[in-house]
PDB file of C-alpha atoms in Angstrom:
ATOM      1  CA  MET A   1     -34.373  34.095   7.493  1.00  0.00           C
ATOM      2  CA  LYS A   2     -38.361  33.020   7.882  1.00  0.00           C
ATOM      3  CA  PRO A   3     -39.001  29.771   6.089  1.00  0.00           C
ATOM      4  CA  ILE A   4     -40.101  30.833   2.464  1.00  0.00           C
ATOM      5  CA  ILE A   5     -43.399  28.591   1.861  1.00  0.00           C
ATOM      6  CA  ILE A   6     -45.045  28.867  -1.843  1.00  0.00           C
ATOM      7  CA  ALA A   7     -48.815  27.710  -3.004  1.00  0.00           C
ATOM      8  CA  ASN A   8     -47.945  26.512  -6.362  1.00  0.00           C
ATOM      9  CA  TRP A   9     -51.934  26.247  -7.676  1.00  0.00           C
ATOM     10  CA  LYS A  10     -51.116  25.648 -10.957  1.00  0.00           C
ATOM     11  CA  MET A  11     -54.407  25.555 -12.794  1.00  0.00           C
ATOM     12  CA  ASN A  12     -56.503  24.866  -9.713  1.00  0.00           C
ATOM     13  CA  PRO A  13     -58.977  25.367  -8.080  1.00  0.00           C
ATOM     14  CA  GLY A  14     -61.856  24.846 -10.370  1.00  0.00           C
ATOM     15  CA  ASN A  15     -63.689  27.953  -9.415  1.00  0.00           C
ATOM     16  CA  LEU A  16     -63.517  31.080  -7.670  1.00  0.00           C
ATOM     17  CA  LYS A  17     -65.683  29.937  -4.800  1.00  0.00           C
ATOM     18  CA  GLU A  18     -63.215  27.126  -3.980  1.00  0.00           C
ATOM     19  CA  ALA A  19     -60.389  30.026  -4.519  1.00  0.00           C
ATOM     20  CA  LYS A  20     -61.430  32.153  -1.806  1.00  0.00           C
ATOM     21  CA  LYS A  21     -62.761  29.233   0.835  1.00  0.00           C
ATOM     22  CA  LEU A  22     -59.047  27.936   0.270  1.00  0.00           C
ATOM     23  CA  PHE A  23     -57.382  30.947   0.578  1.00  0.00           C
ATOM     24  CA  SER A  24     -59.487  32.724   3.660  1.00  0.00           C
ATOM     25  CA  PHE A  25     -59.026  29.168   5.733  1.00  0.00           C
ATOM     26  CA  VAL A  26     -55.140  28.926   5.460  1.00  0.00           C
ATOM     27  CA  CYS A  27     -55.472  32.887   6.322  1.00  0.00           C
ATOM     28  CA  LYS A  28     -56.677  32.175   9.267  1.00  0.00           C
ATOM     29  CA  LYS A  29     -54.313  29.530  10.251  1.00  0.00           C
ATOM     30  CA  VAL A  30     -51.314  31.351   9.471  1.00  0.00           C
ATOM     31  CA  LYS A  31     -51.764  34.577  10.983  1.00  0.00           C
ATOM     32  CA  ASN A  32     -48.825  35.494  13.026  1.00  0.00           C
ATOM     33  CA  LYS A  33     -46.622  32.619  12.061  1.00  0.00           C
ATOM     34  CA  LYS A  34     -43.236  32.669  11.627  1.00  0.00           C
ATOM     35  CA  ALA A  35     -43.115  32.120   8.033  1.00  0.00           C
ATOM     36  CA  GLU A  36     -43.722  33.831   4.901  1.00  0.00           C
ATOM     37  CA  VAL A  37     -46.530  32.334   2.718  1.00  0.00           C
ATOM     38  CA  VAL A  38     -46.825  33.152  -0.471  1.00  0.00           C
ATOM     39  CA  PHE A  39     -50.093  31.902  -2.501  1.00  0.00           C
ATOM     40  CA  CYS A  40     -49.535  31.655  -6.978  1.00  0.00           C
ATOM     41  CA  PRO A  41     -52.988  31.497  -7.911  1.00  0.00           C
ATOM     42  CA  PRO A  42     -53.669  31.282 -11.591  1.00  0.00           C
ATOM     43  CA  PHE A  43     -54.256  35.221 -13.145  1.00  0.00           C
ATOM     44  CA  VAL A  44     -57.853  35.006 -13.263  1.00  0.00           C
ATOM     45  CA  TYR A  45     -58.042  34.589  -9.392  1.00  0.00           C
ATOM     46  CA  PHE A  46     -55.797  37.494  -8.163  1.00  0.00           C
ATOM     47  CA  SER A  47     -59.338  39.351  -7.389  1.00  0.00           C
ATOM     48  CA  ILE A  48     -59.157  37.053  -4.016  1.00  0.00           C
ATOM     49  CA  PHE A  49     -56.277  39.002  -2.955  1.00  0.00           C
ATOM     50  CA  SER A  50     -57.816  42.600  -2.667  1.00  0.00           C
ATOM     51  CA  ALA A  51     -59.159  41.682   0.781  1.00  0.00           C
ATOM     52  CA  LYS A  52     -56.963  42.209   3.770  1.00  0.00           C
ATOM     53  CA  PHE A  53     -55.018  39.253   4.739  1.00  0.00           C
ATOM     54  CA  PRO A  54     -52.069  39.084   7.289  1.00  0.00           C
ATOM     55  CA  ASN A  55     -48.776  40.566   6.777  1.00  0.00           C
ATOM     56  CA  ASN A  56     -46.971  37.167   6.858  1.00  0.00           C
ATOM     57  CA  VAL A  57     -48.903  36.376   3.301  1.00  0.00           C
ATOM     58  CA  LYS A  58     -47.852  37.881  -0.367  1.00  0.00           C
ATOM     59  CA  ILE A  59     -49.165  36.978  -3.719  1.00  0.00           C
ATOM     60  CA  GLY A  60     -46.837  35.368  -6.464  1.00  0.00           C
ATOM     61  CA  ALA A  61     -47.223  34.824 -10.226  1.00  0.00           C
ATOM     62  CA  GLN A  62     -46.813  31.125 -11.819  1.00  0.00           C
ATOM     63  CA  ASN A  63     -45.361  32.856 -15.069  1.00  0.00           C
ATOM     64  CA  CYS A  64     -44.531  35.992 -16.638  1.00  0.00           C
ATOM     65  CA  TYR A  65     -43.995  37.244 -20.204  1.00  0.00           C
ATOM     66  CA  PHE A  66     -40.150  39.390 -20.741  1.00  0.00           C
ATOM     67  CA  GLU A  67     -41.797  42.060 -23.283  1.00  0.00           C
ATOM     68  CA  LYS A  68     -43.399  45.098 -21.413  1.00  0.00           C
ATOM     69  CA  ALA A  69     -46.298  45.422 -23.886  1.00  0.00           C
ATOM     70  CA  GLY A  70     -47.002  44.568 -27.265  1.00  0.00           C
ATOM     71  CA  ALA A  71     -49.097  42.286 -29.516  1.00  0.00           C
ATOM     72  CA  PHE A  72     -48.225  39.012 -27.047  1.00  0.00           C
ATOM     73  CA  THR A  73     -51.764  37.204 -27.297  1.00  0.00           C
ATOM     74  CA  GLY A  74     -52.616  35.883 -23.606  1.00  0.00           C
ATOM     75  CA  GLU A  75     -49.292  36.848 -21.913  1.00  0.00           C
ATOM     76  CA  ILE A  76     -49.291  39.003 -19.330  1.00  0.00           C
ATOM     77  CA  SER A  77     -46.100  41.301 -18.229  1.00  0.00           C
ATOM     78  CA  ALA A  78     -43.773  41.538 -15.092  1.00  0.00           C
ATOM     79  CA  SER A  79     -44.754  45.148 -15.009  1.00  0.00           C
ATOM     80  CA  GLN A  80     -48.342  44.222 -15.244  1.00  0.00           C
ATOM     81  CA  LEU A  81     -47.457  41.831 -12.191  1.00  0.00           C
ATOM     82  CA  ALA A  82     -45.815  44.618 -10.173  1.00  0.00           C
ATOM     83  CA  ASP A  83     -49.174  46.677 -10.506  1.00  0.00           C
ATOM     84  CA  LEU A  84     -50.948  44.186  -8.764  1.00  0.00           C
ATOM     85  CA  LYS A  85     -48.947  44.379  -5.866  1.00  0.00           C
ATOM     86  CA  CYS A  86     -47.085  40.706  -6.761  1.00  0.00           C
ATOM     87  CA  LYS A  87     -44.124  39.954  -5.069  1.00  0.00           C
ATOM     88  CA  TYR A  88     -42.746  36.555  -6.294  1.00  0.00           C
ATOM     89  CA  VAL A  89     -42.775  35.187  -9.605  1.00  0.00           C
ATOM     90  CA  ILE A  90     -42.017  31.574 -10.615  1.00  0.00           C
ATOM     91  CA  VAL A  91     -39.430  31.550 -13.633  1.00  0.00           C
ATOM     92  CA  GLY A  92     -38.752  28.200 -15.296  1.00  0.00           C
ATOM     93  CA  HIS A  93     -41.078  25.593 -13.928  1.00  0.00           C
ATOM     94  CA  SER A  94     -40.625  22.238 -15.305  1.00  0.00           C
ATOM     95  CA  GLU A  95     -44.202  22.470 -16.841  1.00  0.00           C
ATOM     96  CA  ARG A  96     -43.709  25.548 -18.315  1.00  0.00           C
ATOM     97  CA  ARG A  97     -40.168  23.871 -20.034  1.00  0.00           C
ATOM     98  CA  ASN A  98     -42.181  20.955 -20.602  1.00  0.00           C
ATOM     99  CA  TYR A  99     -45.497  21.906 -21.769  1.00  0.00           C
ATOM    100  CA  PHE A 100     -44.549  25.273 -23.201  1.00  0.00           C
ATOM    101  CA  SER A 101     -41.188  24.912 -24.791  1.00  0.00           C
ATOM    102  CA  GLU A 102     -39.519  27.367 -22.797  1.00  0.00           C
ATOM    103  CA  THR A 103     -35.777  27.439 -23.054  1.00  0.00           C
ATOM    104  CA  ASP A 104     -32.871  28.773 -20.672  1.00  0.00           C
ATOM    105  CA  LEU A 105     -32.921  31.855 -22.814  1.00  0.00           C
ATOM    106  CA  THR A 106     -36.343  33.110 -22.109  1.00  0.00           C
ATOM    107  CA  VAL A 107     -36.044  31.840 -18.710  1.00  0.00           C
ATOM    108  CA  ASN A 108     -33.275  34.270 -18.588  1.00  0.00           C
ATOM    109  CA  LYS A 109     -35.720  36.909 -20.056  1.00  0.00           C
ATOM    110  CA  LYS A 110     -38.040  36.358 -17.515  1.00  0.00           C
ATOM    111  CA  VAL A 111     -35.556  36.610 -14.630  1.00  0.00           C
ATOM    112  CA  GLY A 112     -34.225  40.185 -15.952  1.00  0.00           C
ATOM    113  CA  ALA A 113     -38.042  41.377 -16.423  1.00  0.00           C
ATOM    114  CA  VAL A 114     -39.125  40.157 -12.633  1.00  0.00           C
ATOM    115  CA  LEU A 115     -35.583  41.597 -11.315  1.00  0.00           C
ATOM    116  CA  ASP A 116     -36.353  44.971 -13.260  1.00  0.00           C
ATOM    117  CA  ASN A 117     -39.810  45.204 -12.265  1.00  0.00           C
ATOM    118  CA  LYS A 118     -38.817  44.895  -8.117  1.00  0.00           C
ATOM    119  CA  MET A 119     -40.254  41.883  -7.646  1.00  0.00           C
ATOM    120  CA  ILE A 120     -38.302  38.366  -6.629  1.00  0.00           C
ATOM    121  CA  PRO A 121     -38.010  35.611  -9.378  1.00  0.00           C
ATOM    122  CA  VAL A 122     -37.971  32.050  -8.229  1.00  0.00           C
ATOM    123  CA  LEU A 123     -35.547  30.111 -10.677  1.00  0.00           C
ATOM    124  CA  CYS A 124     -36.775  26.432 -11.027  1.00  0.00           C
ATOM    125  CA  VAL A 125     -33.789  23.803 -12.227  1.00  0.00           C
ATOM    126  CA  GLY A 126     -33.874  20.854 -11.723  1.00  0.00           C
ATOM    127  CA  GLU A 127     -33.064  16.914 -13.356  1.00  0.00           C
ATOM    128  CA  THR A 128     -35.717  14.370 -14.729  1.00  0.00           C
ATOM    129  CA  LYS A 129     -35.159  10.517 -13.941  1.00  0.00           C
ATOM    130  CA  GLU A 130     -33.188  10.193 -17.318  1.00  0.00           C
ATOM    131  CA  GLN A 131     -30.627  12.941 -16.481  1.00  0.00           C
ATOM    132  CA  ARG A 132     -30.293  11.631 -12.851  1.00  0.00           C
ATOM    133  CA  ASP A 133     -30.001   7.823 -14.368  1.00  0.00           C
ATOM    134  CA  ARG A 134     -26.978   9.129 -16.513  1.00  0.00           C
ATOM    135  CA  ALA A 135     -25.728  11.048 -13.488  1.00  0.00           C
ATOM    136  CA  SER A 136     -25.622  14.204 -15.469  1.00  0.00           C
ATOM    137  CA  VAL A 137     -27.530  16.199 -12.553  1.00  0.00           C
ATOM    138  CA  GLN A 138     -24.167  18.303 -11.877  1.00  0.00           C
ATOM    139  CA  ASP A 139     -24.320  19.135 -15.436  1.00  0.00           C
ATOM    140  CA  VAL A 140     -27.791  20.007 -15.876  1.00  0.00           C
ATOM    141  CA  LEU A 141     -28.026  22.400 -12.650  1.00  0.00           C
ATOM    142  CA  ASN A 142     -25.236  24.274 -13.799  1.00  0.00           C
ATOM    143  CA  ILE A 143     -26.514  24.752 -17.349  1.00  0.00           C
ATOM    144  CA  GLN A 144     -29.846  26.038 -16.293  1.00  0.00           C
ATOM    145  CA  LEU A 145     -28.372  28.009 -13.559  1.00  0.00           C
ATOM    146  CA  ARG A 146     -25.761  29.393 -15.622  1.00  0.00           C
ATOM    147  CA  GLU A 147     -27.660  30.121 -18.714  1.00  0.00           C
ATOM    148  CA  GLY A 148     -30.876  31.304 -16.344  1.00  0.00           C
ATOM    149  CA  LEU A 149     -28.871  34.314 -14.814  1.00  0.00           C
ATOM    150  CA  ARG A 150     -26.703  34.772 -17.917  1.00  0.00           C
ATOM    151  CA  ASP A 151     -25.434  38.664 -17.838  1.00  0.00           C
ATOM    152  CA  ILE A 152     -27.500  39.360 -14.743  1.00  0.00           C
ATOM    153  CA  LEU A 153     -25.508  41.003 -12.246  1.00  0.00           C
ATOM    154  CA  ALA A 154     -25.046  39.880  -8.414  1.00  0.00           C
ATOM    155  CA  VAL A 155     -25.943  43.611  -7.122  1.00  0.00           C
ATOM    156  CA  LYS A 156     -29.081  43.139  -8.425  1.00  0.00           C
ATOM    157  CA  LEU A 157     -29.998  40.039  -7.206  1.00  0.00           C
ATOM    158  CA  LEU A 158     -29.535  40.891  -4.055  1.00  0.00           C
ATOM    159  CA  LYS A 159     -30.856  44.029  -4.066  1.00  0.00           C
ATOM    160  CA  GLN A 160     -34.468  43.128  -5.118  1.00  0.00           C
ATOM    161  CA  GLY A 161     -33.768  39.498  -4.044  1.00  0.00           C
ATOM    162  CA  PHE A 162     -33.591  35.877  -5.618  1.00  0.00           C
ATOM    163  CA  LEU A 163     -34.913  32.243  -4.858  1.00  0.00           C
ATOM    164  CA  VAL A 164     -33.891  29.113  -6.505  1.00  0.00           C
ATOM    165  CA  ALA A 165     -36.544  26.007  -6.445  1.00  0.00           C
ATOM    166  CA  TYR A 166     -34.934  22.755  -6.631  1.00  0.00           C
ATOM    167  CA  GLU A 167     -37.566  20.574  -8.313  1.00  0.00           C
ATOM    168  CA  PRO A 168     -36.269  16.953  -9.044  1.00  0.00           C
ATOM    169  CA  ILE A 169     -39.023  16.526 -12.042  1.00  0.00           C
ATOM    170  CA  TRP A 170     -39.121  12.855 -11.343  1.00  0.00           C
ATOM    171  CA  ALA A 171     -40.637  13.548  -8.192  1.00  0.00           C
ATOM    172  CA  ILE A 172     -43.124  16.174  -9.145  1.00  0.00           C
ATOM    173  CA  GLY A 173     -46.908  14.676  -8.786  1.00  0.00           C
ATOM    174  CA  THR A 174     -45.771  11.345  -7.500  1.00  0.00           C
ATOM    175  CA  ALA A 175     -45.111   9.424  -4.559  1.00  0.00           C
ATOM    176  CA  ARG A 176     -41.803   9.448  -4.484  1.00  0.00           C
ATOM    177  CA  PRO A 177     -40.396  12.652  -3.334  1.00  0.00           C
ATOM    178  CA  CYS A 178     -36.447  13.255  -2.717  1.00  0.00           C
ATOM    179  CA  ASP A 179     -35.024  11.929   0.397  1.00  0.00           C
ATOM    180  CA  VAL A 180     -33.697  14.426   2.607  1.00  0.00           C
ATOM    181  CA  GLU A 181     -30.431  12.899   2.699  1.00  0.00           C
ATOM    182  CA  GLU A 182     -30.204  13.788  -1.325  1.00  0.00           C
ATOM    183  CA  SER A 183     -32.056  17.041  -1.198  1.00  0.00           C
ATOM    184  CA  GLN A 184     -29.513  17.955   1.258  1.00  0.00           C
ATOM    185  CA  LYS A 185     -26.872  17.391  -1.428  1.00  0.00           C
ATOM    186  CA  MET A 186     -28.807  18.847  -4.190  1.00  0.00           C
ATOM    187  CA  ARG A 187     -28.907  22.083  -1.920  1.00  0.00           C
ATOM    188  CA  LEU A 188     -25.313  22.074  -1.578  1.00  0.00           C
ATOM    189  CA  LEU A 189     -24.690  21.525  -5.182  1.00  0.00           C
ATOM    190  CA  ILE A 190     -26.657  24.420  -6.421  1.00  0.00           C
ATOM    191  CA  LYS A 191     -24.953  26.539  -3.417  1.00  0.00           C
ATOM    192  CA  LYS A 192     -21.708  25.509  -4.774  1.00  0.00           C
ATOM    193  CA  ILE A 193     -22.366  26.814  -8.960  1.00  0.00           C
ATOM    194  CA  LEU A 194     -24.106  29.580  -7.327  1.00  0.00           C
ATOM    195  CA  ALA A 195     -20.505  30.522  -5.642  1.00  0.00           C
ATOM    196  CA  LYS A 196     -18.780  30.102  -8.599  1.00  0.00           C
ATOM    197  CA  LEU A 197     -20.846  31.785 -10.812  1.00  0.00           C
ATOM    198  CA  TYR A 198     -21.189  35.115  -8.664  1.00  0.00           C
ATOM    199  CA  SER A 199     -19.151  35.015  -5.047  1.00  0.00           C
ATOM    200  CA  GLN A 200     -19.550  32.822  -2.129  1.00  0.00           C
ATOM    201  CA  ASN A 201     -21.159  35.875  -0.357  1.00  0.00           C
ATOM    202  CA  THR A 202     -24.025  35.901  -2.812  1.00  0.00           C
ATOM    203  CA  ALA A 203     -24.467  32.179  -2.828  1.00  0.00           C
ATOM    204  CA  ASN A 204     -24.787  32.583   0.912  1.00  0.00           C
ATOM    205  CA  ARG A 205     -27.873  35.176   0.650  1.00  0.00           C
ATOM    206  CA  VAL A 206     -29.443  33.485  -2.035  1.00  0.00           C
ATOM    207  CA  GLY A 207     -32.434  31.224  -0.378  1.00  0.00           C
ATOM    208  CA  VAL A 208     -32.999  27.652  -1.641  1.00  0.00           C
ATOM    209  CA  LEU A 209     -36.224  25.834  -1.892  1.00  0.00           C
ATOM    210  CA  TYR A 210     -37.307  22.278  -2.408  1.00  0.00           C
ATOM    211  CA  GLY A 211     -40.380  21.848  -4.705  1.00  0.00           C
ATOM    212  CA  GLY A 212     -41.313  18.171  -5.567  1.00  0.00           C
ATOM    213  CA  SER A 213     -44.007  16.444  -3.735  1.00  0.00           C
ATOM    214  CA  VAL A 214     -44.023  18.052  -0.812  1.00  0.00           C
ATOM    215  CA  ASN A 215     -46.162  17.083   2.486  1.00  0.00           C
ATOM    216  CA  SER A 216     -47.168  17.631   5.908  1.00  0.00           C
ATOM    217  CA  SER A 217     -44.959  14.411   6.621  1.00  0.00           C
ATOM    218  CA  ASN A 218     -41.350  15.605   4.852  1.00  0.00           C
ATOM    219  CA  ALA A 219     -41.668  19.143   4.893  1.00  0.00           C
ATOM    220  CA  ALA A 220     -39.713  19.893   8.542  1.00  0.00           C
ATOM    221  CA  GLY A 221     -36.947  17.407   6.982  1.00  0.00           C
ATOM    222  CA  TYR A 222     -36.148  19.999   4.285  1.00  0.00           C
ATOM    223  CA  ILE A 223     -35.967  22.979   6.446  1.00  0.00           C
ATOM    224  CA  LYS A 224     -34.711  21.318   9.618  1.00  0.00           C
ATOM    225  CA  GLU A 225     -32.396  18.750   8.388  1.00  0.00           C
ATOM    226  CA  ALA A 226     -31.650  19.557   4.462  1.00  0.00           C
ATOM    227  CA  GLY A 227     -31.448  23.298   5.334  1.00  0.00           C
ATOM    228  CA  PHE A 228     -33.915  24.521   2.760  1.00  0.00           C
ATOM    229  CA  GLU A 229     -34.781  28.218   3.293  1.00  0.00           C
ATOM    230  CA  GLY A 230     -38.332  27.509   2.270  1.00  0.00           C
ATOM    231  CA  LEU A 231     -40.594  24.687   0.368  1.00  0.00           C
ATOM    232  CA  LEU A 232     -42.281  25.456  -3.334  1.00  0.00           C
ATOM    233  CA  VAL A 233     -45.518  23.088  -2.547  1.00  0.00           C
ATOM    234  CA  GLY A 234     -47.842  21.847  -5.775  1.00  0.00           C
ATOM    235  CA  GLY A 235     -50.866  19.618  -4.984  1.00  0.00           C
ATOM    236  CA  ALA A 236     -50.718  19.472  -1.236  1.00  0.00           C
ATOM    237  CA  SER A 237     -51.374  23.592  -1.460  1.00  0.00           C
ATOM    238  CA  LEU A 238     -54.261  22.930  -2.407  1.00  0.00           C
ATOM    239  CA  LYS A 239     -55.868  21.059   0.739  1.00  0.00           C
ATOM    240  CA  ALA A 240     -56.256  23.606   3.085  1.00  0.00           C
ATOM    241  CA  SER A 241     -55.340  21.251   6.310  1.00  0.00           C
ATOM    242  CA  GLU A 242     -52.504  19.868   4.958  1.00  0.00           C
ATOM    243  CA  PHE A 243     -50.791  23.048   3.336  1.00  0.00           C
ATOM    244  CA  SER A 244     -51.585  24.572   6.919  1.00  0.00           C
ATOM    245  CA  GLN A 245     -49.959  21.563   8.385  1.00  0.00           C
ATOM    246  CA  ILE A 246     -46.691  21.962   6.440  1.00  0.00           C
ATOM    247  CA  ILE A 247     -46.285  25.658   7.096  1.00  0.00           C
ATOM    248  CA  LYS A 248     -46.778  24.539  10.917  1.00  0.00           C
ATOM    249  CA  ASN A 249     -44.017  22.061  10.458  1.00  0.00           C
ATOM    250  CA  SER A 250     -41.353  24.168   8.725  1.00  0.00           C
ATOM    251  CA  ILE A 251     -41.298  26.736  11.473  1.00  0.00           C
TER     252      ILE A 251
END
């Protein structure tokens, strides 16, 4: 499969003009490249995707709500995102879990809502520094995957598509990315857990992305050495030249 490179802009950039400039620059650089490039902008910037852009560029969302509609002030439903031609939805990002008190239960409901609306969930899992120091990484990932996928059938995952993003929380926004060898172990652990939850065939068909201080220097290692099927890029995706180089190095 082509590597999937996701730009998680978070609550950036500061204005629409900057967003358009960034999007336009990267689109010109990645046209016809052998990678699927996914932009996940703030909801208010979705208008920039109304213009034509390369076939290998897709729109994604940073979050959604699991209810179809109703009195949920400030929320956006999965069905509304699907109506905007959204293809991917990030679910359970560590910042959502930390700052907005998302639980495995709400994450599970969101995964189901995304699949029901024929989009691809990107389920984020990962451990804190404290959890890593306690050597409880396997338990953390096992719980996040088991509860995040509770009552969701393999046939549905494989029909719509499904991705797991491993994001070591201790590496996000720091100068300490997870080294390639260690990240490879985490990818294999995630595959092992998925095989236990479903089957080896299902595990083989689910792509695992790496996210956590990704840059143009380490991108190739995560894809070509550690075996990740793609990258979830945060801060570096806001630097047009750097993000374009990450994509180039991942191919």
